[in-house]
Each structure stands twice: as structure tokens, then as C-alpha cells.
Amino acid sequence: MVRYSKQKAPSPETQDEAQKLARATQQPGQTKEQTRLIARGIQRGIDEYKKQHKARSRELNKRVKQVKAQSQTSDAEAQPQATHAQGRPALLPWILLLLSWVLFAGFVMLKP
């Protein structure tokens, strides 16, 4: 029976990067086994960093979705009030039109 480990195998890019970093920090007289252990530690650090970055990204996406949902619900609540407020300015042009006709009629009546 094949057993699957909980940890996934690291990507080849991560392995290469860890190996390069381990070789760059290699001390004189250091054995290949020690370098391999250092590379494995660096690789684990990179994997841990990627996991944390993904978790932060997911958390940020959740917060953004919550804010968008809250703004949409507040917009939906504010929209009926906005249509009611838009009804009042529509009264102003009619009043101005009526006033202009009254003034025009008064001007025509006063003219001899």
C-alpha cells in the first residue's frame, strides 16, 4: 500500500533556489552533507514563507469581499433615499416655468 505524506514535495524552483543559497553561504571545510542539510533548512524556510504569504493573501481577499458586500448593502439601502431626494429637485423647474409664465402674462397685461 502506498502512503502519501502530508507534506507535498517542494517545487524544483524552490529546490534550486535553496541549493544556490546553501552554496553561496558555504564555509571552507564544510562537507557536502552539511551543505545538503543547510539547503534543506533553507527550502523549508522558503516553503513556510510561501504558506504564510498564501494565508495572508486569502485573509486579505476575505476582508476585501466583506467590505464590498457591506458597501453594496449600504448602497442598496441608500438608493431608495436617493430616488426620493431626486424627486424634490424636479419640482424646482416646474415652479420656475410657472413663475416665468406669470411674469410674462403680467408684462403683457401692463403694456399699453
Tab-separated table of C-alpha atoms in Angstrom:
chain	number	residue	atom	x	y	z
A	1	MET	CA	0.000	0.000	0.000
A	2	VAL	CA	1.322	3.442	-0.937
A	3	ARG	CA	1.397	6.028	1.813
A	4	TYR	CA	1.105	9.677	0.992
A	5	SER	CA	2.880	12.183	3.156
A	6	LYS	CA	1.035	15.254	4.371
A	7	GLN	CA	3.758	17.489	3.055
A	8	LYS	CA	3.981	17.981	-0.662
A	9	ALA	CA	7.316	17.686	-2.386
A	10	PRO	CA	8.834	21.134	-2.851
A	11	SER	CA	8.895	22.567	-6.322
A	12	PRO	CA	12.076	22.221	-8.396
A	13	GLU	CA	12.440	26.013	-8.416
A	14	THR	CA	12.445	26.073	-4.626
A	15	GLN	CA	14.973	23.262	-4.500
A	16	ASP	CA	17.258	25.040	-6.975
A	17	GLU	CA	16.999	28.332	-5.108
A	18	ALA	CA	17.742	26.664	-1.765
A	19	GLN	CA	20.721	24.844	-3.263
A	20	LYS	CA	22.113	28.105	-4.688
A	21	LEU	CA	21.729	29.878	-1.354
A	22	ALA	CA	23.361	26.995	0.505
A	23	ARG	CA	26.320	27.005	-1.850
A	24	ALA	CA	26.634	30.792	-1.589
A	25	THR	CA	26.877	30.619	2.204
A	26	GLN	CA	29.119	27.547	2.258
A	27	GLN	CA	32.073	27.803	4.638
A	28	PRO	CA	35.528	26.408	3.827
A	29	GLY	CA	35.868	22.825	5.018
A	30	GLN	CA	32.120	22.244	5.017
A	31	THR	CA	31.052	18.769	3.858
A	32	LYS	CA	28.504	18.060	1.145
A	33	GLU	CA	26.198	16.551	3.761
A	34	GLN	CA	26.284	19.743	5.810
A	35	THR	CA	25.562	21.801	2.696
A	36	ARG	CA	22.679	19.473	1.859
A	37	LEU	CA	21.238	19.926	5.365
A	38	ILE	CA	21.551	23.694	5.095
A	39	ALA	CA	19.823	23.592	1.696
A	40	ARG	CA	17.008	21.505	3.191
A	41	GLY	CA	16.587	24.059	6.001
A	42	ILE	CA	16.506	26.937	3.534
A	43	GLN	CA	13.991	25.021	1.443
A	44	ARG	CA	11.736	24.543	4.471
A	45	GLY	CA	12.030	28.241	5.251
A	46	ILE	CA	11.024	29.171	1.710
A	47	ASP	CA	8.069	26.779	1.847
A	48	GLU	CA	6.961	28.204	5.200
A	49	TYR	CA	7.216	31.738	3.814
A	50	LYS	CA	5.085	30.780	0.814
A	51	LYS	CA	2.455	29.218	3.082
A	52	GLN	CA	2.301	32.356	5.219
A	53	HIS	CA	2.086	34.549	2.133
A	54	LYS	CA	-0.805	32.481	0.754
A	55	ALA	CA	-2.617	32.637	4.096
A	56	ARG	CA	-2.212	36.421	4.241
A	57	SER	CA	-3.440	36.705	0.672
A	58	ARG	CA	-6.531	34.610	1.429
A	59	GLU	CA	-7.255	36.694	4.539
A	60	LEU	CA	-6.899	39.909	2.550
A	61	ASN	CA	-9.255	38.590	-0.137
A	62	LYS	CA	-11.813	37.696	2.538
A	63	ARG	CA	-11.614	41.198	4.005
A	64	VAL	CA	-11.975	42.803	0.575
A	65	LYS	CA	-15.050	40.684	-0.153
A	66	GLN	CA	-16.576	41.626	3.201
A	67	VAL	CA	-16.002	45.316	2.573
A	68	LYS	CA	-17.510	45.047	-0.906
A	69	ALA	CA	-20.533	43.200	0.453
A	70	GLN	CA	-21.032	45.819	3.162
A	71	SER	CA	-20.731	48.671	0.675
A	72	GLN	CA	-23.215	47.004	-1.671
A	73	THR	CA	-25.745	46.542	1.125
A	74	SER	CA	-25.280	50.144	2.250
A	75	ASP	CA	-25.675	51.299	-1.368
A	76	ALA	CA	-28.869	49.281	-1.683
A	77	GLU	CA	-30.234	50.880	1.481
A	78	ALA	CA	-29.201	54.367	0.394
A	79	GLN	CA	-30.612	54.045	-3.108
A	80	PRO	CA	-34.331	54.402	-2.191
A	81	GLN	CA	-33.487	57.529	-0.225
A	82	ALA	CA	-31.582	58.910	-3.201
A	83	THR	CA	-34.572	58.474	-5.529
A	84	HIS	CA	-36.758	60.257	-3.003
A	85	ALA	CA	-34.246	63.109	-2.778
A	86	GLN	CA	-34.134	63.327	-6.577
A	87	GLY	CA	-37.909	63.868	-6.674
A	88	ARG	CA	-37.651	67.205	-4.864
A	89	PRO	CA	-35.349	68.989	-7.345
A	90	ALA	CA	-37.744	68.010	-10.165
A	91	LEU	CA	-40.284	70.371	-8.562
A	92	LEU	CA	-37.987	73.383	-8.989
A	93	PRO	CA	-38.123	73.543	-12.835
A	94	TRP	CA	-41.926	73.466	-12.764
A	95	ILE	CA	-42.048	76.318	-10.264
A	96	LEU	CA	-39.635	78.364	-12.374
A	97	LEU	CA	-41.665	77.666	-15.520
A	98	LEU	CA	-44.894	78.720	-13.836
A	99	LEU	CA	-43.260	81.848	-12.423
A	100	SER	CA	-41.881	82.819	-15.841
A	101	TRP	CA	-45.359	82.424	-17.448
A	102	VAL	CA	-46.953	84.527	-14.712
A	103	LEU	CA	-44.336	87.258	-15.152
A	104	PHE	CA	-44.729	87.124	-18.928
A	105	ALA	CA	-48.522	87.405	-18.613
A	106	GLY	CA	-48.113	90.303	-16.180
A	107	PHE	CA	-45.730	92.071	-18.570
A	108	VAL	CA	-48.171	91.650	-21.482
A	109	MET	CA	-51.104	92.996	-19.405
A	110	LEU	CA	-49.207	96.058	-18.216
A	111	LYS	CA	-48.017	97.010	-21.684
A	112	PRO	CA	-50.398	99.729	-23.169
